[in-house]
Every structure is written in C-alpha cells, then in structure tokens.
Amino acid sequence: MTSTPGRLAVYPGSFDPITRGHEDLIRRSLAFVDRVVVAVAVNVSKQPLFTLDERVALIRQAVQEPRVEVKAFDGLLVDFAATVGATVIVRGLRAVSDFEYEFQMALMNRNLAPRLETVFLVPAFDLTYLSSSLVREVARFGGDVSALVHPAVQQALRKKFGK
Ligand code: PNS
C-alpha cells in the first residue's frame, strides 16, 4: 500500500496498559499512513486496571513520535474515526483466537461506515503471544515484565500492585 499525503489511521483499543506489542503495531502503521491516532476506549467491558487518564498518559510516554496522537473516545469507533478524519482502522491479529472477534468487529464497522477500511497487522514474532491481560497478571504476582512494556508502564504497574 502506498502512502497518500495526509492519510490517517485510527488504532483503537483499551490499552490497559500499552505493551511493546501495541508499540510495534503503531510503528508498523506509520509505514503506510502519515499519522496515527491512538484511540483509547473510555468504556471498556471489564473494569480496567488503569484509569482512562493513566492509560492515555502511559501511551504518550511510551510512544514519543510526532506523527502519533493519543485521544480518548466514547461511543462508536466509526463516529470517532469520522470526527478525526481517519480512513483506516488498524488492528493487530496475533493468533487464530483473535480472528473471530476481529472479523465480527471489522464487518460491523464496515456495515456502519462502508468507506472506512480495517487493516490487520501481524505483530513482531516475539510479541505475538503478548497481551495486556497477561502483562497485568504477571505484574500482579511480581513477575518481570521489563521486556514486554515500556519502563514507564513497568513503573506504573509496580506502583499499582505495590511490588
Ligand atoms: O483492545 P480491545 O479491548 O480489544 O479494543 C476493543 C475496542 C475498544 C476497539 C472496541 O470495543 C470498540 O471499538 N469499542 C467502541 C464501541 C464500538 O464502536 N463498538 C462497535 C464495534 S463492532
């Protein structure tokens, strides 16, 4: 895919917290779009570990790149994408287990906004089995997550769990 001037992607998620896997996908997205808006969902289904403000702040610390903006969003993703002028939704596909949920979401988003295209990216090999929930679980029990998250995130996890 060639880059068109001003092409904007939205990369939505809970980011509870951002991991090296998310950072990798943001970097990969910048290879084919000009700017990425990381869209942090206000309403996540489960009670998040980090508040919305904390999740946004940690992404800003982990991704210091002028072509990346971090914004919170509430309501439908397609409405948020239209507001910021995004033409692409970026999602990561790690394993077969992700596929059904992602496929369902992509088709529903297409149904709601036919011109908004979902692009699935494959993460780096060593980050394929990484998820925020695994990071939270390992950190909760005092395990080493230094290779999996930015140092600012590691510190925030330590503070949260008092480890
Ligand atoms: O990282 P996650 O938790 O898998 O992200 C899911 C997210 C936030 C991208 C998804 O739940 C979402 O887009 N929520 C916004 C509400 C919406 O538009 N729902 C319809 C999508 S089918």
mmCIF file of C-alpha atoms and ligand atoms in Angstrom:
data_model
loop_
_atom_site.group_PDB
_atom_site.id
_atom_site.type_symbol
_atom_site.label_atom_id
_atom_site.label_comp_id
_atom_site.label_asym_id
_atom_site.label_seq_id
_atom_site.Cartn_x
_atom_site.Cartn_y
_atom_site.Cartn_z
ATOM 1 C CA MET A 1 0.000 0.000 0.000
ATOM 2 C CA THR A 2 1.412 3.396 -0.904
ATOM 3 C CA SER A 3 1.246 6.359 1.414
ATOM 4 C CA THR A 4 -1.064 9.202 0.411
ATOM 5 C CA PRO A 5 -0.388 12.661 1.837
ATOM 6 C CA GLY A 6 -2.484 13.200 4.910
ATOM 7 C CA ARG A 7 -3.668 9.599 5.260
ATOM 8 C CA LEU A 8 -4.753 8.994 8.825
ATOM 9 C CA ALA A 9 -5.279 5.718 10.662
ATOM 10 C CA VAL A 10 -7.061 5.183 13.901
ATOM 11 C CA TYR A 11 -5.666 2.474 16.187
ATOM 12 C CA PRO A 12 -8.337 1.718 18.771
ATOM 13 C CA GLY A 13 -8.174 -0.329 21.939
ATOM 14 C CA SER A 14 -8.355 -0.465 25.700
ATOM 15 C CA PHE A 15 -4.586 -0.191 26.194
ATOM 16 C CA ASP A 16 -4.806 -1.416 29.791
ATOM 17 C CA PRO A 17 -1.839 -0.926 29.679
ATOM 18 C CA ILE A 18 0.009 -0.311 26.404
ATOM 19 C CA THR A 19 2.515 -3.099 25.655
ATOM 20 C CA ARG A 20 5.507 -3.453 23.367
ATOM 21 C CA GLY A 21 3.093 -5.269 21.023
ATOM 22 C CA HIS A 22 0.928 -2.145 20.671
ATOM 23 C CA GLU A 23 4.046 -0.006 20.165
ATOM 24 C CA ASP A 24 5.190 -2.371 17.419
ATOM 25 C CA LEU A 25 1.854 -2.045 15.586
ATOM 26 C CA ILE A 26 1.917 1.748 15.811
ATOM 27 C CA ARG A 27 5.399 1.751 14.255
ATOM 28 C CA ARG A 28 4.272 -0.629 11.515
ATOM 29 C CA SER A 29 1.228 1.552 10.759
ATOM 30 C CA LEU A 30 3.451 4.569 10.202
ATOM 31 C CA ALA A 31 4.977 2.744 7.239
ATOM 32 C CA PHE A 32 1.762 3.165 5.227
ATOM 33 C CA VAL A 33 -0.099 6.115 6.776
ATOM 34 C CA ASP A 34 1.059 9.615 7.585
ATOM 35 C CA ARG A 35 -0.434 9.870 11.032
ATOM 36 C CA VAL A 36 -1.869 7.514 13.621
ATOM 37 C CA VAL A 37 -4.438 8.456 16.215
ATOM 38 C CA VAL A 38 -4.293 6.007 19.088
ATOM 39 C CA ALA A 39 -7.909 5.871 20.238
ATOM 40 C CA VAL A 40 -8.318 4.832 23.848
ATOM 41 C CA ALA A 41 -11.784 3.470 24.613
ATOM 42 C CA VAL A 42 -13.454 5.147 27.561
ATOM 43 C CA ASN A 43 -15.910 2.311 28.105
ATOM 44 C CA VAL A 44 -14.131 -0.988 28.211
ATOM 45 C CA SER A 45 -16.199 -4.058 29.034
ATOM 46 C CA LYS A 46 -14.207 -5.103 32.069
ATOM 47 C CA GLN A 47 -13.226 -2.827 34.923
ATOM 48 C CA PRO A 48 -9.822 -1.554 33.763
ATOM 49 C CA LEU A 49 -6.748 -1.620 35.973
ATOM 50 C CA PHE A 50 -5.680 1.852 34.848
ATOM 51 C CA THR A 51 -7.968 4.865 34.667
ATOM 52 C CA LEU A 52 -8.568 6.473 31.304
ATOM 53 C CA ASP A 53 -6.174 9.310 32.124
ATOM 54 C CA GLU A 54 -3.497 6.851 33.215
ATOM 55 C CA ARG A 55 -3.892 4.769 30.041
ATOM 56 C CA VAL A 56 -3.615 7.876 27.860
ATOM 57 C CA ALA A 57 -0.605 9.214 29.797
ATOM 58 C CA LEU A 58 1.245 5.876 29.578
ATOM 59 C CA ILE A 59 0.766 5.708 25.798
ATOM 60 C CA ARG A 60 2.115 9.246 25.481
ATOM 61 C CA GLN A 61 5.184 8.275 27.493
ATOM 62 C CA ALA A 62 5.743 5.038 25.586
ATOM 63 C CA VAL A 63 5.228 6.496 22.093
ATOM 64 C CA GLN A 64 7.003 9.768 21.613
ATOM 65 C CA GLU A 65 6.583 10.229 17.903
ATOM 66 C CA PRO A 66 5.296 13.454 16.323
ATOM 67 C CA ARG A 67 3.129 11.548 13.837
ATOM 68 C CA VAL A 68 1.208 9.825 16.622
ATOM 69 C CA GLU A 69 -1.567 11.411 18.645
ATOM 70 C CA VAL A 70 -3.378 9.857 21.600
ATOM 71 C CA LYS A 71 -7.057 10.581 22.192
ATOM 72 C CA ALA A 72 -9.787 9.103 24.349
ATOM 73 C CA PHE A 73 -13.070 8.179 22.669
ATOM 74 C CA ASP A 74 -16.537 7.301 23.834
ATOM 75 C CA GLY A 75 -19.359 5.843 21.753
ATOM 76 C CA LEU A 76 -18.909 4.227 18.366
ATOM 77 C CA LEU A 77 -15.448 3.884 16.873
ATOM 78 C CA VAL A 78 -16.742 4.713 13.384
ATOM 79 C CA ASP A 79 -18.077 8.062 14.659
ATOM 80 C CA PHE A 80 -14.756 8.850 16.284
ATOM 81 C CA ALA A 81 -12.903 7.895 13.078
ATOM 82 C CA ALA A 82 -15.136 10.266 11.074
ATOM 83 C CA THR A 83 -14.543 13.087 13.561
ATOM 84 C CA VAL A 84 -10.749 12.832 13.286
ATOM 85 C CA GLY A 85 -10.840 12.175 9.525
ATOM 86 C CA ALA A 86 -9.409 8.643 9.582
ATOM 87 C CA THR A 87 -9.854 6.403 6.549
ATOM 88 C CA VAL A 88 -8.293 3.281 8.061
ATOM 89 C CA ILE A 89 -8.772 1.310 11.286
ATOM 90 C CA VAL A 90 -5.684 -0.624 12.338
ATOM 91 C CA ARG A 91 -5.989 -3.761 14.451
ATOM 92 C CA GLY A 92 -3.443 -6.417 15.328
ATOM 93 C CA LEU A 93 -4.043 -10.094 14.629
ATOM 94 C CA ARG A 94 -1.937 -12.218 16.899
ATOM 95 C CA ALA A 95 -3.398 -15.681 16.638
ATOM 96 C CA VAL A 96 -6.339 -17.653 15.336
ATOM 97 C CA SER A 97 -8.074 -16.953 18.649
ATOM 98 C CA ASP A 98 -8.249 -13.241 17.774
ATOM 99 C CA PHE A 99 -9.769 -13.860 14.392
ATOM 100 C CA GLU A 100 -13.464 -14.356 15.076
ATOM 101 C CA TYR A 101 -13.849 -11.321 17.313
ATOM 102 C CA GLU A 102 -11.805 -9.145 14.974
ATOM 103 C CA PHE A 103 -13.650 -10.320 11.879
ATOM 104 C CA GLN A 104 -17.009 -9.649 13.520
ATOM 105 C CA MET A 105 -15.911 -6.190 14.612
ATOM 106 C CA ALA A 106 -14.476 -5.330 11.180
ATOM 107 C CA LEU A 107 -17.672 -6.379 9.409
ATOM 108 C CA MET A 108 -19.869 -4.461 11.841
ATOM 109 C CA ASN A 109 -17.707 -1.380 11.417
ATOM 110 C CA ARG A 110 -17.927 -1.760 7.629
ATOM 111 C CA ASN A 111 -21.684 -2.061 7.930
ATOM 112 C CA LEU A 112 -21.745 1.195 9.873
ATOM 113 C CA ALA A 113 -19.161 3.011 7.764
ATOM 114 C CA PRO A 114 -18.621 1.347 4.351
ATOM 115 C CA ARG A 115 -15.725 3.593 3.318
ATOM 116 C CA LEU A 116 -13.695 3.035 6.478
ATOM 117 C CA GLU A 117 -11.297 0.146 5.850
ATOM 118 C CA THR A 118 -9.999 -2.172 8.596
ATOM 119 C CA VAL A 119 -6.387 -3.249 8.137
ATOM 120 C CA PHE A 120 -4.999 -6.135 10.187
ATOM 121 C CA LEU A 121 -1.323 -6.108 11.011
ATOM 122 C CA VAL A 122 0.775 -9.036 12.152
ATOM 123 C CA PRO A 123 2.948 -8.232 15.149
ATOM 124 C CA ALA A 124 6.641 -8.976 15.518
ATOM 125 C CA PHE A 125 7.243 -12.710 16.046
ATOM 126 C CA ASP A 126 8.444 -12.388 19.650
ATOM 127 C CA LEU A 127 5.432 -10.231 20.582
ATOM 128 C CA THR A 128 2.799 -12.495 19.077
ATOM 129 C CA TYR A 129 1.665 -14.014 22.365
ATOM 130 C CA LEU A 130 1.720 -10.768 24.286
ATOM 131 C CA SER A 131 -1.447 -9.184 25.660
ATOM 132 C CA SER A 132 -2.282 -6.513 28.210
ATOM 133 C CA SER A 133 -4.148 -9.053 30.322
ATOM 134 C CA LEU A 134 -1.102 -11.352 30.524
ATOM 135 C CA VAL A 135 1.100 -8.382 31.395
ATOM 136 C CA ARG A 136 -1.306 -7.390 34.195
ATOM 137 C CA GLU A 137 -1.365 -10.917 35.539
ATOM 138 C CA VAL A 138 2.409 -11.345 35.554
ATOM 139 C CA ALA A 139 2.917 -7.918 37.143
ATOM 140 C CA ARG A 140 0.229 -8.596 39.763
ATOM 141 C CA PHE A 141 2.290 -11.501 41.072
ATOM 142 C CA GLY A 142 5.581 -9.648 40.907
ATOM 143 C CA GLY A 143 6.905 -11.205 37.675
ATOM 144 C CA ASP A 144 9.353 -9.437 35.383
ATOM 145 C CA VAL A 145 7.599 -7.574 32.558
ATOM 146 C CA SER A 146 10.551 -5.388 31.593
ATOM 147 C CA ALA A 147 10.841 -6.917 28.096
ATOM 148 C CA LEU A 148 7.119 -6.581 27.467
ATOM 149 C CA VAL A 149 6.352 -2.948 28.302
ATOM 150 C CA HIS A 150 7.962 0.496 28.280
ATOM 151 C CA PRO A 151 9.807 1.353 31.548
ATOM 152 C CA ALA A 152 7.132 3.957 32.400
ATOM 153 C CA VAL A 153 4.482 1.239 32.173
ATOM 154 C CA GLN A 154 6.584 -1.112 34.272
ATOM 155 C CA GLN A 155 6.877 1.534 36.945
ATOM 156 C CA ALA A 156 3.133 2.249 36.857
ATOM 157 C CA LEU A 157 2.395 -1.475 37.251
ATOM 158 C CA ARG A 158 4.748 -1.731 40.211
ATOM 159 C CA LYS A 159 3.004 1.231 41.828
ATOM 160 C CA LYS A 160 -0.441 -0.235 41.176
ATOM 161 C CA PHE A 161 0.437 -3.591 42.691
ATOM 162 C CA GLY A 162 2.824 -2.306 45.354
ATOM 163 C CA LYS A 163 5.639 -4.565 44.083
HETATM 164 O O1 PNS B 1 -8.303 -3.613 22.872
HETATM 165 P P1 PNS B 1 -9.719 -4.043 22.801
HETATM 166 O O2 PNS B 1 -10.346 -4.038 24.165
HETATM 167 O O3 PNS B 1 -9.900 -5.340 22.079
HETATM 168 O O4 PNS B 1 -10.495 -2.898 21.935
HETATM 169 C C1 PNS B 1 -11.856 -3.040 21.598
HETATM 170 C C2 PNS B 1 -12.377 -1.700 21.010
HETATM 171 C C3 PNS B 1 -12.241 -0.600 22.015
HETATM 172 C C4 PNS B 1 -11.612 -1.388 19.761
HETATM 173 C C5 PNS B 1 -13.879 -1.945 20.641
HETATM 174 O O5 PNS B 1 -14.558 -2.450 21.732
HETATM 175 C C6 PNS B 1 -14.566 -0.692 20.135
HETATM 176 O O6 PNS B 1 -14.347 -0.280 19.020
HETATM 177 N N1 PNS B 1 -15.382 -0.071 21.008
HETATM 178 C C7 PNS B 1 -16.095 1.141 20.688
HETATM 179 C C8 PNS B 1 -17.590 0.886 20.519
HETATM 180 C C9 PNS B 1 -17.896 0.420 19.127
HETATM 181 O O7 PNS B 1 -17.689 1.096 18.142
HETATM 182 N N2 PNS B 1 -18.410 -0.815 19.050
HETATM 183 C C10 PNS B 1 -18.770 -1.432 17.801
HETATM 184 C C11 PNS B 1 -17.589 -2.106 17.158
HETATM 185 S S1 PNS B 1 -18.173 -3.516 16.342
#
